CSV table of C-alpha atoms in Angstrom, one decimal:
chain,number,residue,atom,x,y,z
T,1,MET,CA,59.1,69.0,144.0
T,2,THR,CA,58.3,67.8,139.9
T,3,THR,CA,54.8,69.5,141.1
T,4,LEU,CA,56.0,72.6,142.7
T,5,ARG,CA,58.7,72.8,139.8
T,6,MET,CA,56.4,72.4,136.8
T,7,ALA,CA,53.6,74.9,139.1
T,8,ALA,CA,56.2,77.5,138.4
T,9,ALA,CA,57.5,77.0,135.2
T,10,PRO,CA,54.7,79.4,133.6
T,11,LEU,CA,54.9,81.8,136.1
T,12,LEU,CA,58.8,81.9,135.0
T,13,ALA,CA,57.9,82.2,131.9
T,14,GLY,CA,55.1,85.0,132.4
T,15,CYS,CA,57.8,87.1,133.9
T,16,ALA,CA,60.4,86.2,131.3
T,17,ALA,CA,57.4,88.0,128.7
T,18,VAL,CA,56.7,90.6,130.6
T,19,LEU,CA,60.8,91.8,131.1
T,20,LEU,CA,61.2,91.4,127.3
T,21,THR,CA,57.6,93.4,126.8
T,22,GLN,CA,59.3,96.2,128.7
T,23,ALA,CA,62.9,95.6,127.2
T,24,VAL,CA,61.2,96.3,123.5
T,25,ALA,CA,58.9,99.2,124.9
T,26,VAL,CA,62.1,101.0,125.8
T,27,ALA,CA,64.2,100.7,123.5
T,28,ALA,CA,61.6,101.5,121.3
T,29,ASP,CA,61.4,104.6,122.9
T,30,GLU,CA,64.8,105.8,123.3
T,31,ARG,CA,64.8,104.6,118.9
T,32,ALA,CA,62.0,107.6,118.8
T,33,ARG,CA,64.1,110.2,120.9
T,34,VAL,CA,66.8,109.4,118.2
T,35,GLU,CA,64.5,109.5,115.2
T,36,ARG,CA,62.6,112.4,116.7
T,37,PRO,CA,64.2,115.5,116.5
T,38,GLU,CA,64.3,118.1,119.6
T,39,THR,CA,61.8,120.5,118.8
T,40,SER,CA,61.9,124.3,120.5
T,41,VAL,CA,59.4,126.2,122.3
T,42,ALA,CA,57.9,128.1,119.7
T,43,ALA,CA,58.6,125.0,117.1
T,44,ASP,CA,55.8,122.9,119.8
T,45,VAL,CA,53.1,126.1,120.5
T,46,CYS,CA,53.0,127.6,117.2
T,47,ALA,CA,52.6,124.3,115.0
T,48,GLY,CA,51.0,122.1,117.4
T,49,VAL,CA,50.7,118.6,115.8
T,50,ARG,CA,53.1,118.8,112.8
T,51,GLU,CA,51.4,115.3,110.5
T,52,GLN,CA,50.5,116.9,107.8
T,53,THR,CA,54.6,118.6,107.6
T,54,VAL,CA,56.2,118.2,104.2
T,55,GLN,CA,59.6,119.2,103.2
T,56,VAL,CA,60.9,122.4,101.5
T,57,THR,CA,63.3,124.0,99.6
T,58,PHE,CA,63.5,127.5,99.3
T,59,ASP,CA,62.7,129.9,96.0
T,60,SER,CA,65.5,132.6,96.6
T,61,SER,CA,63.6,134.6,93.4
T,62,GLU,CA,60.3,134.5,95.3
T,63,ALA,CA,61.5,134.0,99.0
T,64,LEU,CA,58.9,130.9,99.2
T,65,PHE,CA,59.2,127.6,100.5
T,66,VAL,CA,57.9,125.3,97.7
T,67,SER,CA,57.4,121.2,98.2
T,68,ALA,CA,58.1,118.3,96.1
T,69,ALA,CA,54.4,118.6,94.8
T,70,GLY,CA,54.9,122.3,94.0
T,71,ASP,CA,53.1,123.7,97.2
T,72,ARG,CA,54.2,127.1,98.0
T,73,PHE,CA,54.5,128.5,101.3
T,74,LEU,CA,55.4,131.8,102.8
T,75,ALA,CA,56.6,132.3,106.2
T,76,SER,CA,53.7,133.1,108.4
T,77,ASP,CA,53.4,135.7,111.1
T,78,ILE,CA,56.7,137.8,110.3
T,79,GLN,CA,57.7,140.7,108.3
T,80,MET,CA,60.7,141.6,106.5
T,81,PRO,CA,61.1,144.9,106.8
T,82,MET,CA,62.0,147.0,103.3
T,83,GLN,CA,63.9,150.2,103.1
T,84,ALA,CA,62.5,153.4,102.5
T,85,PRO,CA,62.2,154.5,99.0
T,86,GLY,CA,65.4,155.5,97.3
T,87,GLN,CA,67.7,153.6,99.9
T,88,ALA,CA,70.1,150.6,99.4
T,89,GLY,CA,68.0,147.6,99.4
T,90,GLY,CA,64.8,149.0,98.3
T,91,GLU,CA,62.2,146.2,97.8
T,92,ASP,CA,64.2,143.5,97.4
T,93,ALA,CA,65.9,143.9,101.2
T,94,GLY,CA,63.7,141.4,103.1
T,95,ARG,CA,64.3,139.2,100.1
T,96,ASN,CA,67.9,139.4,100.0
T,97,THR,CA,68.4,139.1,103.9
T,98,LEU,CA,66.3,135.8,104.4
T,99,GLN,CA,68.0,134.5,101.4
T,100,ALA,CA,71.8,135.5,103.2
T,101,TYR,CA,70.3,133.7,106.5
T,102,LEU,CA,69.4,130.8,105.0
T,103,GLU,CA,72.5,130.5,102.6
T,104,SER,CA,74.7,131.4,105.6
T,105,GLN,CA,73.1,127.7,106.8
T,106,PRO,CA,73.5,125.6,104.2
T,107,ASP,CA,73.1,122.6,106.1
T,108,LEU,CA,69.5,123.1,107.4
T,109,GLU,CA,67.0,120.9,106.5
T,110,LEU,CA,63.5,122.7,105.8
T,111,ALA,CA,59.8,121.7,106.2
T,112,ALA,CA,56.8,123.6,106.5
T,113,VAL,CA,52.8,123.3,107.4
T,114,ALA,CA,50.3,125.3,106.6
T,115,ALA,CA,49.5,127.8,109.4
T,116,GLY,CA,46.2,128.7,107.3
T,117,PRO,CA,44.6,128.3,104.4
T,118,GLU,CA,45.7,129.3,101.0
T,119,ASN,CA,45.3,132.7,99.7
T,120,ARG,CA,43.9,134.2,96.4
T,121,TRP,CA,47.4,133.8,95.0
T,122,GLY,CA,47.5,130.3,95.5
T,123,LEU,CA,50.4,131.0,98.7
T,124,THR,CA,49.8,129.0,102.1
T,125,PRO,CA,51.0,130.8,105.4
T,126,GLY,CA,53.2,128.1,106.9
T,127,TRP,CA,55.0,127.6,109.7
T,128,VAL,CA,58.8,126.5,108.0
T,129,PHE,CA,61.1,124.6,110.8
T,130,VAL,CA,64.8,124.5,109.9
T,131,SER,CA,66.6,121.2,111.3
T,132,ASP,CA,70.6,120.5,112.0
T,133,ASP,CA,72.3,117.8,114.0
T,134,GLY,CA,68.6,116.2,115.4
T,135,HIS,CA,67.2,119.4,116.4
T,136,SER,CA,64.2,121.2,114.9
T,137,ALA,CA,63.4,124.7,115.3
T,138,LEU,CA,61.0,127.9,114.1
T,139,LEU,CA,62.9,129.5,111.6
T,140,GLN,CA,60.1,132.7,112.1
T,141,GLU,CA,61.9,132.6,115.8
T,142,GLN,CA,65.2,132.7,114.4
T,143,LEU,CA,64.4,135.5,112.1
T,144,LEU,CA,63.4,137.6,114.6
T,145,LYS,CA,65.9,136.6,117.4
T,146,ALA,CA,68.3,137.9,114.5
T,147,GLY,CA,66.6,140.9,113.9
T,148,VAL,CA,66.2,140.6,110.4
T,149,ALA,CA,62.4,140.3,111.0
T,150,ILE,CA,59.5,141.9,112.7
T,151,PHE,CA,56.5,140.1,114.4
T,152,ALA,CA,53.5,140.5,111.9
T,153,PRO,CA,50.3,138.6,113.7
T,154,GLY,CA,48.1,136.9,111.3
T,155,HIS,CA,47.7,133.3,112.4
T,156,ALA,CA,49.3,133.1,116.2
T,157,GLY,CA,47.4,132.1,118.7
T,158,ALA,CA,48.3,133.5,122.5
T,159,GLU,CA,51.4,131.2,123.5
T,160,CYS,CA,52.7,131.6,120.3
T,161,ALA,CA,52.4,135.0,119.8
T,162,ASP,CA,54.0,135.3,123.4
T,163,THR,CA,57.4,133.4,122.3
T,164,LEU,CA,57.2,135.3,118.7
T,165,ARG,CA,57.0,138.6,120.5
T,166,ALA,CA,59.5,137.6,123.2
T,167,ALA,CA,62.1,136.5,120.0
T,168,GLU,CA,61.7,140.2,118.8
T,169,THR,CA,62.1,141.8,122.6
T,170,GLN,CA,65.4,139.8,123.2
T,171,ALA,CA,66.9,141.2,119.4
T,172,SER,CA,64.9,144.6,120.4
T,173,LEU,CA,67.2,145.0,123.5
T,174,ALA,CA,70.2,143.5,122.1
T,175,ARG,CA,70.4,146.1,119.4
T,176,ALA,CA,70.5,142.9,117.0
T,177,GLY,CA,70.3,143.1,113.1
T,178,LEU,CA,67.8,146.0,111.9
T,179,TRP,CA,67.2,147.5,115.9
T,180,GLY,CA,70.5,148.6,115.5
T,181,GLU,CA,70.6,149.9,112.0
T,182,THR,CA,68.8,153.5,111.8
T,183,SER,CA,67.4,152.5,108.4
T,184,PRO,CA,64.5,151.0,107.5
T,185,ARG,CA,62.8,152.4,110.5
T,186,LEU,CA,60.7,149.9,113.0
T,187,VAL,CA,58.9,152.1,115.1
T,188,TYR,CA,56.6,155.4,115.1
T,189,SER,CA,55.7,157.2,117.7
T,190,ALA,CA,51.6,157.5,117.1
T,191,ALA,CA,51.8,161.2,118.9
T,192,ALA,CA,53.3,162.8,115.4
T,193,PRO,CA,50.9,161.7,112.5
T,194,LYS,CA,53.6,163.3,110.4
T,195,SER,CA,56.6,160.6,110.8
T,196,PHE,CA,54.6,158.9,109.0
T,197,SER,CA,55.1,160.4,106.1
T,198,ASP,CA,57.4,157.7,104.8
T,199,ALA,CA,55.6,154.2,105.8
T,200,SER,CA,52.9,154.5,103.9
T,201,GLY,CA,52.3,150.9,102.5
T,202,HIS,CA,54.9,149.4,104.9
T,203,TYR,CA,54.5,147.4,107.8
T,204,VAL,CA,55.8,149.2,110.8
T,205,ILE,CA,55.1,149.1,114.9
T,206,ALA,CA,53.6,152.1,116.2
T,207,ARG,CA,53.6,153.1,120.5
T,208,GLY,CA,51.1,155.8,122.0
T,209,ARG,CA,48.1,156.9,124.1
T,210,ILE,CA,45.1,156.1,122.9
T,211,VAL,CA,42.8,160.0,123.2
T,212,SER,CA,39.5,158.7,122.0
T,213,LEU,CA,37.4,155.7,121.4
T,214,GLY,CA,34.8,155.6,118.8
T,215,LYS,CA,32.5,153.6,117.2
T,216,THR,CA,30.1,153.1,114.6
T,217,ARG,CA,27.6,150.0,114.1
T,218,SER,CA,30.1,147.8,112.2
T,219,THR,CA,34.0,149.1,113.1
T,220,ARG,CA,36.0,150.8,116.2
T,221,TYR,CA,37.9,153.4,116.1
T,222,LEU,CA,41.5,154.5,118.4
T,223,ASN,CA,42.5,158.0,118.1
T,224,PHE,CA,45.6,158.7,119.1
T,225,GLY,CA,44.9,162.8,118.7
T,226,LYS,CA,42.2,164.8,118.8
T,227,TYR,CA,41.5,165.7,114.9
T,228,TRP,CA,40.6,162.3,113.3
T,229,LYS,CA,41.2,164.1,109.9
T,230,THR,CA,45.5,164.6,110.5
T,231,ASP,CA,46.0,162.4,113.2
T,232,PHE,CA,46.6,158.6,113.9
T,233,THR,CA,44.4,156.5,113.5
T,234,VAL,CA,43.6,152.5,114.4
T,235,THR,CA,40.1,150.9,113.0
T,236,LEU,CA,38.7,147.2,113.6
T,237,LYS,CA,35.5,145.6,112.8
T,238,ALA,CA,33.2,145.3,115.5
T,239,SER,CA,32.6,141.6,114.6
T,240,ALA,CA,36.5,141.5,116.1
T,241,GLU,CA,35.5,142.8,119.3
T,242,ASP,CA,35.0,140.1,121.3
T,243,ASP,CA,38.3,138.8,119.9
T,244,VAL,CA,40.5,141.4,120.9
T,245,ASN,CA,38.9,141.6,124.8
T,246,THR,CA,40.3,137.9,124.9
T,247,ALA,CA,43.6,139.0,124.0
T,248,LEU,CA,43.3,142.1,126.0
T,249,GLY,CA,42.2,140.0,128.8
T,250,ARG,CA,45.2,138.6,129.3
T,251,SER,CA,46.8,141.7,130.6
T,252,GLY,CA,43.6,142.4,132.5
T,253,TRP,CA,42.5,145.0,129.8
T,254,THR,CA,39.0,145.7,127.7
T,255,LEU,CA,39.0,147.6,124.4
T,256,ASP,CA,36.5,149.8,126.2
T,257,ALA,CA,38.7,150.6,129.2
T,258,LEU,CA,41.6,151.7,127.0
T,259,GLU,CA,41.2,155.1,127.0
T,260,GLY,CA,44.7,157.2,128.0
T,261,GLN,CA,46.1,153.9,127.7
T,262,VAL,CA,49.7,153.6,126.3
T,263,VAL,CA,49.8,150.7,123.5
T,264,GLU,CA,52.2,149.6,120.8
T,265,ILE,CA,49.9,148.3,117.4
T,266,ARG,CA,51.6,147.0,114.6
T,267,GLY,CA,50.5,146.6,110.7
T,268,SER,CA,50.5,148.2,107.7
T,269,VAL,CA,50.3,152.0,106.9
T,270,GLN,CA,47.9,153.2,104.8
T,271,GLU,CA,46.9,157.1,104.4
T,272,ARG,CA,43.1,157.7,105.0
T,273,ASP,CA,42.1,161.0,107.1
T,274,GLY,CA,45.6,160.6,108.3
T,275,PRO,CA,47.8,157.6,109.1
T,276,SER,CA,46.1,154.7,110.0
T,277,MET,CA,46.0,151.0,110.4
T,278,VAL,CA,44.0,148.0,109.9
T,279,LEU,CA,43.4,145.7,113.4
T,280,ARG,CA,43.1,142.4,111.5
T,281,HIS,CA,44.0,140.0,114.2
T,282,PRO,CA,44.1,140.5,118.1
T,283,GLU,CA,47.8,140.1,118.6
T,284,GLN,CA,48.5,143.3,117.0
T,285,LEU,CA,47.8,145.1,120.1
T,286,VAL,CA,49.1,144.9,123.2
T,287,VAL,CA,48.9,147.5,126.6
T,288,LEU,CA,52.2,148.7,127.6
T,289,ASN,CA,51.2,148.1,131.7
T,290,ASP,CA,49.8,144.9,132.4
T,291,LYS,CA,46.4,146.1,134.6
T,292,ARG,CA,47.2,142.9,137.1
T,293,ALA,CA,50.5,143.8,137.7
T,294,GLY,CA,50.3,147.2,138.3
T,295,ARG,CA,53.6,147.6,136.1
T,296,ASP,CA,54.1,150.6,134.1
T,297,GLY,CA,55.8,149.5,131.0
T,298,GLN,CA,55.4,146.3,131.4
T,299,SER,CA,53.6,144.1,128.7
T,300,SER,CA,52.4,140.1,129.2
T,301,ASN,CA,52.2,139.5,126.1
């Protein structure tokens, strides 16, 4: 009997140690859940692993987010549309709108992580997080849903672009913010080049049917009219064609198949032989019918 008790003692001690280890692990998991804020889908798919996140404050004088070390971040992949010349707000409208939005929620904590390399002005495009009551969300998504910004692809990957575009669509359908106003104008018809006369230098959305495609050794052209000297045109570098085809492939298209298709393109308008845009990021362009699903007016992007 004594022998059995002596043999069982190590076994019981081992079981107790295992149970104690499991209890400690569970407690650690629960503590991590409390300490780690719940994050939105956009925050996860756009920023990914956020090991380099830093706390920031908003500098209203420049509409930037500044860390204690002096790093300056601008909110990536959105544009705060400016009013047309001579209208209330002018070039300060975007900055004032962002300031008003953040001041309406004074208890928010702000943090940022780089979305791309520092530019020549010493500014780093960043994903900006707003945290409150244990929940962390992406500021860019919140601004798009509120209709105070439009999606301006610059660093977003495919899944991130889908999420941010969906946030913008939500605001558009609800006529929220800018989408319920008559000015500034956000969407232009690519078939009406004269309508772009007030859009030069502004970031806008254009929609229309591609009439023809052109190419040189270095450049691809999307022509939205028969007269390239006056009609709306989109250009992209030939070296970017593979990336554009990868993005278009999600809805079943390739660049060479776009003649006759209705598309949406967003970017800064330039006056160069008629209004034009430069496609610098593949997510600037989407086809407005999904070839795979065969549904006109639908975009999978």
